[in-house]
Coordinates of C-alpha atoms in Angstrom, one line a residue:
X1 CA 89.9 84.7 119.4
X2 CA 90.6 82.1 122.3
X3 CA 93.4 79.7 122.3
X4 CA 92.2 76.4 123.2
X5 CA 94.0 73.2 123.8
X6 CA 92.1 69.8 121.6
X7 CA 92.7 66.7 122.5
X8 CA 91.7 63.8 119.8
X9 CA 89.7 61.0 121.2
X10 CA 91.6 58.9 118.5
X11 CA 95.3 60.2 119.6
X12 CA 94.8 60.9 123.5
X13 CA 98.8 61.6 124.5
X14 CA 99.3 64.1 122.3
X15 CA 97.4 67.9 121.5
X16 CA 96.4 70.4 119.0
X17 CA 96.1 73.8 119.9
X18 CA 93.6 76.1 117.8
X19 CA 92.3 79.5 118.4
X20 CA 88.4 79.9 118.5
X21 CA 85.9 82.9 117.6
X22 CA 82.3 81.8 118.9
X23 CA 79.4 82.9 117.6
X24 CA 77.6 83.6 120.9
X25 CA 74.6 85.1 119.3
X26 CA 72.2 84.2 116.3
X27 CA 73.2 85.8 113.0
X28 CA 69.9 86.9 111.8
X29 CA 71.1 89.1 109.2
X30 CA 72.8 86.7 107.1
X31 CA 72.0 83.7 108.9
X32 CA 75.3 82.0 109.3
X33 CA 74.6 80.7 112.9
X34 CA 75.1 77.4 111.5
X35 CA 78.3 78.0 109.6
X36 CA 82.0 77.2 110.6
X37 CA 85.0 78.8 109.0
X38 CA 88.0 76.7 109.2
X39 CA 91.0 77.6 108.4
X40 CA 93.6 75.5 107.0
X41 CA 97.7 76.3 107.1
X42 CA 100.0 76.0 104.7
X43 CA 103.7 74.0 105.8
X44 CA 105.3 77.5 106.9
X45 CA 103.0 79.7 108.7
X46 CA 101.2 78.2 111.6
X47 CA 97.4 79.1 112.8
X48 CA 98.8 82.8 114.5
X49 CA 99.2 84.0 110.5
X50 CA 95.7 84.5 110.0
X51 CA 95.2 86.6 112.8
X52 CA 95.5 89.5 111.4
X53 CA 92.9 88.5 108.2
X54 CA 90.5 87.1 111.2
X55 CA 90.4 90.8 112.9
X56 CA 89.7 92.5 109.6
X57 CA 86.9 90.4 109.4
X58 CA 85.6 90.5 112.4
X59 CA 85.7 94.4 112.3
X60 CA 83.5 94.2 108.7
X61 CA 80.9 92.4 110.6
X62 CA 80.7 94.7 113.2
X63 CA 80.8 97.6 110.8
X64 CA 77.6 96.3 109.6
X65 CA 76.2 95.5 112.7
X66 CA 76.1 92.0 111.8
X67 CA 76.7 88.5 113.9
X68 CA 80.1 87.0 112.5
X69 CA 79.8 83.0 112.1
X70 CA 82.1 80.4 114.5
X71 CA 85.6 80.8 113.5
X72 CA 88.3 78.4 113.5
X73 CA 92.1 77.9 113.3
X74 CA 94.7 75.4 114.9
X75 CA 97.5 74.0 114.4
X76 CA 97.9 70.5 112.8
X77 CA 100.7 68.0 114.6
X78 CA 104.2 69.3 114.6
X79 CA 103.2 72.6 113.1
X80 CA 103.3 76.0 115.7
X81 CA 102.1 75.0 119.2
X82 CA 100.6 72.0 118.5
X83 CA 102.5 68.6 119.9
X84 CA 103.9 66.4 117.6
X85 CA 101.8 63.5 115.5
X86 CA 102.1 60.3 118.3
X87 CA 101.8 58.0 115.5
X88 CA 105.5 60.0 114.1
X89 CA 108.1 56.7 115.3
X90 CA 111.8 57.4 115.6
X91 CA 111.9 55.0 112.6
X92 CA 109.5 56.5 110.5
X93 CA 110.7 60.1 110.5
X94 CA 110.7 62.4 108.5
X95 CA 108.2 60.2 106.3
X96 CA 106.0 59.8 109.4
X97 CA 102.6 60.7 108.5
X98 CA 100.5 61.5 105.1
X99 CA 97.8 63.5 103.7
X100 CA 95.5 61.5 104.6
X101 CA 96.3 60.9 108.1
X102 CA 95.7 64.9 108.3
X103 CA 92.9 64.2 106.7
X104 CA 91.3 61.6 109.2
X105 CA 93.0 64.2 112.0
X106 CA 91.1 67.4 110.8
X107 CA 87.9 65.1 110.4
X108 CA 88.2 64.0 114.0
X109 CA 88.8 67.7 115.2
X110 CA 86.1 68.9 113.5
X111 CA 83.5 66.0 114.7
X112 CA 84.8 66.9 118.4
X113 CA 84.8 70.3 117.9
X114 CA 81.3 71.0 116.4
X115 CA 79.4 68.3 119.4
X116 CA 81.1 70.1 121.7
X117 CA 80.3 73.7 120.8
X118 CA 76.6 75.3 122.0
X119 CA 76.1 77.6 118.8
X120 CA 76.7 75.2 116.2
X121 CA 74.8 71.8 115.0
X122 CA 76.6 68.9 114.6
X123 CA 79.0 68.3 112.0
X124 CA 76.7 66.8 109.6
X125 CA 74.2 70.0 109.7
X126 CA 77.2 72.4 109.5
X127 CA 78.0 74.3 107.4
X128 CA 81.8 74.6 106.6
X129 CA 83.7 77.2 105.0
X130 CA 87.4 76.3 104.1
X131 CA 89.8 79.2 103.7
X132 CA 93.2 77.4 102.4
X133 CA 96.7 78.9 101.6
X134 CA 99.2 76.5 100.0
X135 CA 99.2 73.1 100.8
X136 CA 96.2 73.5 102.8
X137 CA 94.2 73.2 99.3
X138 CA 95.2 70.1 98.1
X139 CA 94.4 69.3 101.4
X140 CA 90.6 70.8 101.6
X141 CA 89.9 69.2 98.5
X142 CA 91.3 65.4 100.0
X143 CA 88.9 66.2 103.1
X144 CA 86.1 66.7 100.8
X145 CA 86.0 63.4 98.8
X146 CA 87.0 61.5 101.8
X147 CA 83.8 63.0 104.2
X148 CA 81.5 64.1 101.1
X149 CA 79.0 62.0 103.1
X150 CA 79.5 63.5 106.6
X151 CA 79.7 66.7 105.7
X152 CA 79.2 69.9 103.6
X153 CA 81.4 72.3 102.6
X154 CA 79.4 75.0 101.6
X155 CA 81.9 77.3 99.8
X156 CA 86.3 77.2 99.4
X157 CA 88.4 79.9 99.3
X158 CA 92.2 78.9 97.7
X159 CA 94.7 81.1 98.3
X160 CA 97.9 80.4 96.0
X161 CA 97.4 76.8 96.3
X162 CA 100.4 74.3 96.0
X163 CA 100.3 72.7 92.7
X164 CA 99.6 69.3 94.1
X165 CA 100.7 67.4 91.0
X166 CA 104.5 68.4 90.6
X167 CA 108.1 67.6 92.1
X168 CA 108.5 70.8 91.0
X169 CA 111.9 70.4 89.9
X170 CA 110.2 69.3 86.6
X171 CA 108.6 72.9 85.7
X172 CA 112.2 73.8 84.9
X173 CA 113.8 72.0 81.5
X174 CA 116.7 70.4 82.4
X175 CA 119.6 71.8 80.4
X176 CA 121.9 68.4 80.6
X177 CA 119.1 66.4 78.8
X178 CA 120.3 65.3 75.6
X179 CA 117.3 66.7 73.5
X180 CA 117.7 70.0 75.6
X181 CA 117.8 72.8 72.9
X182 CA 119.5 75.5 74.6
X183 CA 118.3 78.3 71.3
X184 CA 114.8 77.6 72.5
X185 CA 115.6 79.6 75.7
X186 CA 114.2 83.3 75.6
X187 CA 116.1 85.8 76.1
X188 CA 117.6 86.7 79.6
X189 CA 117.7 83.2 80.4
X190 CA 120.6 80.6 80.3
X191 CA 121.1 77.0 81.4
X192 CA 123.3 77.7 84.0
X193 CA 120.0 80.2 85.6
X194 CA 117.8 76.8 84.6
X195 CA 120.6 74.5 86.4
X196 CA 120.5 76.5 89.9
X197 CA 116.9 76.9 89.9
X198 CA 116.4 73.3 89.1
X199 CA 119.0 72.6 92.2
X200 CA 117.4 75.5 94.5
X201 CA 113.7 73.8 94.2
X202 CA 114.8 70.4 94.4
X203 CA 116.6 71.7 97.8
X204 CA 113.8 73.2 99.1
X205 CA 110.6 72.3 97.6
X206 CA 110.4 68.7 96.2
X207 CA 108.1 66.1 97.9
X208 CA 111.3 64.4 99.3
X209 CA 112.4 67.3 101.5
X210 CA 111.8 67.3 105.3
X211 CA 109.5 69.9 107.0
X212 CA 109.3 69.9 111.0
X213 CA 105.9 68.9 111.2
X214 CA 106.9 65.0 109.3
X215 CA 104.3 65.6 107.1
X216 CA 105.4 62.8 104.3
X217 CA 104.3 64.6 100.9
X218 CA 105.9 62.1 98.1
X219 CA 102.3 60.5 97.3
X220 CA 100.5 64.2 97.3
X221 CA 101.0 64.1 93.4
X222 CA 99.1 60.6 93.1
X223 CA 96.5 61.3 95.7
X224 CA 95.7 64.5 93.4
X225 CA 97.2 64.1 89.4
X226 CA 94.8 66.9 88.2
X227 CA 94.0 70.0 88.9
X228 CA 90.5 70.2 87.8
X229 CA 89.1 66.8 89.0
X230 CA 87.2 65.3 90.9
X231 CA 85.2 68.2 90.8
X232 CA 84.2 69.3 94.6
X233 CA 81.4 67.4 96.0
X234 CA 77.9 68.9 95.6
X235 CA 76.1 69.6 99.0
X236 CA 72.4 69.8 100.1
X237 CA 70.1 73.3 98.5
X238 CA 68.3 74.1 101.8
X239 CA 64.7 75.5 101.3
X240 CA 63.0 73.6 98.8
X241 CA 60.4 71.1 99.2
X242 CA 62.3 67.8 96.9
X243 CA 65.7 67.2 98.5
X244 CA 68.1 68.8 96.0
X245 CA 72.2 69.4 95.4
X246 CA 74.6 72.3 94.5
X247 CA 77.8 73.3 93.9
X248 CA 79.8 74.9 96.8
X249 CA 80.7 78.1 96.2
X250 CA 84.7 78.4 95.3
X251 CA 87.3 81.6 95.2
X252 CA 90.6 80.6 93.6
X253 CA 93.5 83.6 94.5
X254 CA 96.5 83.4 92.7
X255 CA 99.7 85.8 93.4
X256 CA 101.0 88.5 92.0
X257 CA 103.4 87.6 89.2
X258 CA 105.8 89.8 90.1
X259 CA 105.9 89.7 93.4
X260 CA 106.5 86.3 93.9
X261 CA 109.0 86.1 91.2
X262 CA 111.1 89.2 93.1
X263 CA 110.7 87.3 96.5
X264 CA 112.3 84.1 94.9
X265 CA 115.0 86.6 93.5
X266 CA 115.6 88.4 96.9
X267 CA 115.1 85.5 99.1
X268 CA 116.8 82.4 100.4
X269 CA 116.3 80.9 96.7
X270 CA 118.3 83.4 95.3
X271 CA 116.5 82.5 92.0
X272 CA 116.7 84.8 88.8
X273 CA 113.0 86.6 88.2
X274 CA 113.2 85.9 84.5
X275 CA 113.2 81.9 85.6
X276 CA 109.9 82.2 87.9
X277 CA 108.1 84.8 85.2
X278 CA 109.0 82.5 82.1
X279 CA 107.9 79.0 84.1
X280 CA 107.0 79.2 87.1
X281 CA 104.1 81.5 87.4
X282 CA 102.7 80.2 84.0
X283 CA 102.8 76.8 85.6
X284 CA 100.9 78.1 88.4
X285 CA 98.5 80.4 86.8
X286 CA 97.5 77.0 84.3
X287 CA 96.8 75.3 87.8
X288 CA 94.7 77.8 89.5
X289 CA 93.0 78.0 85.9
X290 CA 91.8 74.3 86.3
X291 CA 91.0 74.5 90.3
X292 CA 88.5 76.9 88.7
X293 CA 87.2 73.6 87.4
X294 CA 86.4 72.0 90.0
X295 CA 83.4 73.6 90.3
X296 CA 80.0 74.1 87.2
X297 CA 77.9 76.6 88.2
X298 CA 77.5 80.3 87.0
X299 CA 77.5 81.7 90.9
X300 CA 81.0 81.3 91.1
X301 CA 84.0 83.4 89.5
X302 CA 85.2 82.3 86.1
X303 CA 88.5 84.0 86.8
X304 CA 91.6 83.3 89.2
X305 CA 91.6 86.7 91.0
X306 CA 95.1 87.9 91.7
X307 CA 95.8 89.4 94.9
X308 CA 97.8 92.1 94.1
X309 CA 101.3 93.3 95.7
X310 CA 101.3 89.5 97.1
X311 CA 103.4 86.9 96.9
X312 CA 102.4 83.1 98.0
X313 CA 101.7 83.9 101.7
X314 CA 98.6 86.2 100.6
X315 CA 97.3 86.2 104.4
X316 CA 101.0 88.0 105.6
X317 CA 100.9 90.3 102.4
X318 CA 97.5 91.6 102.7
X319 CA 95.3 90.5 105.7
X320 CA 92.3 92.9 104.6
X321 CA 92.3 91.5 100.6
X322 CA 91.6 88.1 102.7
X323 CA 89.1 89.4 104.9
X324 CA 87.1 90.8 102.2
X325 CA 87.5 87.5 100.1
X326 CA 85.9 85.7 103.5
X327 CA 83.6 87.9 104.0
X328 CA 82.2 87.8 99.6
X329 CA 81.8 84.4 100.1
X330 CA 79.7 84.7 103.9
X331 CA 77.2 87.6 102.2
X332 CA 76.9 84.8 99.3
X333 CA 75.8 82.2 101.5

């Protein structure tokens, strides 16, 4: 991979900085010369955490003797080496800039990127692959409704996506609402667990909080209220002789139940396990279920595959579970 430095056209006093695998030779054997995987960051781990996934790829391709496809990752504004958003005011922060500025961002890094490049087509003709950890779901799934037109994402790979749709202060009953009923609590739980939870995700978690990058996520849940629509946008079926659609191909990843619920207990959140495995994770695991929904066709997975031993950074926990994920999906195209 080489780090490169990207300047937008549309914000010229400020830079993103990505790292780039290019595809300096025809893949032949699977014919993914005109593909680009991009790879999209959640709001903790910048572009260097999916290093690691990236060389366990790379190393299955050349196990095969096979031509890996252009690679991607940067850096959006604010986040890792990347210079802060020059839109970001002193009046506006922390609520500088939206989804959909990131949106419009990664659309006008992607147009520069692909004209610029001598292995790929441009970006209408190219094939994308989005590989996604956290918020950078929600986020694939805004870039594809906004730029169904100019683009084609030819297959999605979610790993533990945020649920886009919650405060998540919510998933926990409050226990000082009148109609709480604190006999409907299972066992091993108590309101005063419920109370501290509710307190340690509204500290750290709910749309209102800061993150360093100004990234202003109040509206995320009205931008996307469902899980399971709009369905992803269909893209062109190459090879026949009557223009034709399909449906992208699409890998939802969920975490392991228990990891995630002991890395909440051991953590900075300090929260109880029993809390996270009686509403959290079932929360979660209903979301991934309807993500599954976004696509209708019988070549993709029916199932949320759980990465096991994994918490919500699956890309730290187990770089090669990724890699082969990336590389199902490349042999499928």
């Amino acid at each position: 991979m080489e780090d490169i430095t990207i300047t937008l056209t549309t914000k010229p006093s400020a830079s993103l900085r990505a790292s780039v695998f290019s595809a300096h030779s025809p893949s032949t054997s699977r014919n993914l010369s005109d593909v680009l995987v991009v790879f999209l960051n959640g709001l903790v781990l910048s572009r260097r955490a999916w290093s690691p996934a990236i060389s366990h790829l790379l190393s299955s391709f050349s196990d095969n003797n096979q031509h890996p496809p252009t690679i991607l990752t940067y850096d959006r504004y604010g986040q890792g080496d990347s210079d802060h958003d020059p839109t970001d005011g002193p009046n506006t922060i922390p609520y500088s800039h939206d989804a959909h500025d990131i949106v419009s961002d990664l659309h006008q890094l992607l147009t520069q990127f692909t004209s610029s490049s001598p292995h790929l087509p441009n970006l209408e003709s190219t094939r994308l692959v989005f590989v996604c950890n956290s918020i950078g779901c929600p986020l694939a799934r805004l870039y594809a409704h906004a730029h169904a037109d100019q683009t084609q994402i030819s297959a999605y790979l979610f790993l533990d996506s945020m649920i886009a749709n919650t405060d998540f202060v919510s998933i926990f009953p409050d226990p000082d609402d009148a109609g709480f009923d604190p006999g409907s609590l299972p066992k091993g739980v108590s309101p005063q667990e419920l109370r501290y939870t509710r307190s340690q995700f509204r500290k750290f978690f709910h749309p209102t909080v800061p993150n360093p990058e100004h990234f202003d996520r109040r509206k995320l849940a009205e931008m996307l209220p469902f899980s399971d629509r709009p369905s992803l946008p269909l893209i062109a079926a190459p090879g026949d002789e009557k223009p034709s659609e399909k449906a992208p191909l699409l890998t939802v990843v969920g975490h392991d139940w228990d990891q995630f619920a002991e890395q909440c207990e051991k953590g900075t959140m300090a929260v109880p396990k029993q809390v996270i495995n009686t509403f959290m994770n079932p929360t979660w695991s209903r979301y991934n279920d309807g993500l599954l929904r976004l696509v209708h066709t019988p070549g993709n997975s029916n199932t949320v595959k759980v990465a096991s031993g994994c918490g919500h950074f699956i890309q730290k926990d187990d770089p090669e579970f990724v890699a082969r994920e990336i590389k199902h999906l490349l042999d499928n195209l």
